[in-house]
Structures are given as C-alpha cells and as structure tokens.
Amino acid sequence: MTVTAEPVVHEWIVPAEADRPRLDAFVAAQPLGISRAQVQRLIDDGDVVVDGVVPGKAGVRLKTFSRVVVTVRPPTPIALAPEAMDLVVLH
C-alpha cells in the first residue's frame, strides 16, 4: 500500500455473481493490500460507505450491485522522544 499525504478513495460495485458477501470480506478481497481486521477498523471509523450509508457493523451482507466506497486515510505521524529514567538493573 502506498503512503500519501491525502486520503485515497476506492469504489467498487458488488458484482452479480457475488453471493451476498459480508462487507468486511468483500473489501478485504479487493486489491488494497489490507487485512480484514484493518477493514473492520475502517468500518468502525466510518470510512466505509455502502449505497450512501455508513454500515453499523462489519458483518453486514451486501446486495448485488451495491456501491461500496472506502476512504483510506494516511497514517497519523507520531513523535517519539526518549526520556531519561533511573533504572536499577539486577543480575
């Protein structure tokens, strides 16, 4: 997965041959390179929309020709700084 400064929006239509797949499994099967757990996090964060509605849970079953939109946001940078600590090492 490529890291960018802007969110990336992906969109898919559930094909007719799909047999009511679960939302998390359907998105994880797309060429995003993310796991099902990461997809569930995106759903919980409201970054997945099905037919214009944010689903309530990851296990919702998709209908044929449903429009699934996923927004992948760039990772939030964190600043790590060392801090001095008085440690006694026992051998």
Short mmCIF file of C-alpha atoms in Angstrom, two decimals:
data_model
loop_
_atom_site.label_atom_id
_atom_site.label_comp_id
_atom_site.label_asym_id
_atom_site.label_seq_id
_atom_site.Cartn_x
_atom_site.Cartn_y
_atom_site.Cartn_z
CA MET A 1 0.00 0.00 0.00
CA THR A 2 1.39 3.40 -0.98
CA VAL A 3 1.58 6.13 1.69
CA THR A 4 0.28 9.51 0.53
CA ALA A 5 -0.49 12.81 2.24
CA GLU A 6 -4.12 12.82 1.08
CA PRO A 7 -6.89 10.27 1.69
CA VAL A 8 -7.39 7.83 -1.17
CA VAL A 9 -10.96 6.90 -2.13
CA HIS A 10 -11.70 3.49 -3.67
CA GLU A 11 -15.07 2.48 -5.10
CA TRP A 12 -16.50 -0.88 -6.16
CA ILE A 13 -19.84 -2.27 -7.27
CA VAL A 14 -20.79 -5.70 -5.91
CA PRO A 15 -20.95 -7.99 -8.98
CA ALA A 16 -23.99 -10.08 -9.85
CA GLU A 17 -22.08 -13.32 -9.31
CA ALA A 18 -21.28 -12.40 -5.69
CA ASP A 19 -23.48 -14.34 -3.27
CA ARG A 20 -24.34 -11.68 -0.65
CA PRO A 21 -20.78 -11.36 0.70
CA ARG A 22 -20.01 -9.86 4.09
CA LEU A 23 -18.84 -6.27 3.82
CA ASP A 24 -15.51 -6.86 5.58
CA ALA A 25 -14.71 -9.93 3.46
CA PHE A 26 -15.66 -8.13 0.23
CA VAL A 27 -13.42 -5.12 0.96
CA ALA A 28 -10.54 -7.30 2.20
CA ALA A 29 -10.70 -9.26 -1.08
CA GLN A 30 -10.11 -6.08 -3.12
CA PRO A 31 -6.56 -5.16 -4.22
CA LEU A 32 -5.88 -2.75 -1.34
CA GLY A 33 -3.35 -4.89 0.47
CA ILE A 34 -5.11 -4.58 3.84
CA SER A 35 -6.31 -7.27 6.22
CA ARG A 36 -9.85 -7.99 7.31
CA ALA A 37 -9.03 -6.57 10.77
CA GLN A 38 -7.88 -3.32 9.15
CA VAL A 39 -11.09 -3.25 7.10
CA GLN A 40 -13.11 -3.66 10.30
CA ARG A 41 -11.24 -0.67 11.77
CA LEU A 42 -12.08 1.40 8.68
CA ILE A 43 -15.74 0.41 9.04
CA ASP A 44 -15.74 1.31 12.76
CA ASP A 45 -14.15 4.69 11.92
CA GLY A 46 -16.87 5.45 9.36
CA ASP A 47 -14.51 5.30 6.37
CA VAL A 48 -16.62 2.70 4.55
CA VAL A 49 -19.95 3.64 2.96
CA VAL A 50 -22.45 1.27 1.31
CA ASP A 51 -25.01 2.85 -1.00
CA GLY A 52 -24.51 6.21 0.70
CA VAL A 53 -24.94 4.87 4.24
CA VAL A 54 -22.28 4.12 6.88
CA PRO A 55 -22.93 0.50 7.93
CA GLY A 56 -23.43 -0.31 11.59
CA LYS A 57 -21.22 -3.39 11.59
CA ALA A 58 -18.58 -5.19 9.55
CA GLY A 59 -20.67 -8.32 9.01
CA VAL A 60 -23.47 -6.67 7.05
CA ARG A 61 -24.39 -8.66 3.92
CA LEU A 62 -24.07 -6.81 0.62
CA LYS A 63 -26.70 -6.87 -2.10
CA THR A 64 -25.92 -7.29 -5.78
CA PHE A 65 -24.88 -4.00 -7.41
CA SER A 66 -24.38 -2.25 -4.06
CA ARG A 67 -21.87 0.60 -4.28
CA VAL A 68 -19.06 0.31 -1.72
CA VAL A 69 -16.81 3.34 -1.12
CA VAL A 70 -13.71 3.07 1.07
CA THR A 71 -11.61 6.05 2.16
CA VAL A 72 -8.08 5.12 3.19
CA ARG A 73 -6.51 7.89 5.21
CA PRO A 74 -2.74 8.35 5.55
CA PRO A 75 -1.24 7.20 8.83
CA THR A 76 -1.01 9.79 11.58
CA PRO A 77 2.63 10.57 12.32
CA ILE A 78 3.72 10.14 15.91
CA ALA A 79 6.64 11.79 17.57
CA LEU A 80 8.68 9.54 19.80
CA ALA A 81 11.23 11.05 22.13
CA PRO A 82 13.47 9.26 24.60
CA GLU A 83 13.21 10.22 28.23
CA ALA A 84 15.70 9.67 31.00
CA MET A 85 14.82 7.05 33.60
CA ASP A 86 16.59 5.94 36.76
CA LEU A 87 16.76 2.19 36.39
CA VAL A 88 18.47 -0.32 38.62
CA VAL A 89 19.45 -3.47 36.75
CA LEU A 90 19.58 -6.61 38.88
CA HIS A 91 21.60 -9.58 37.69
#
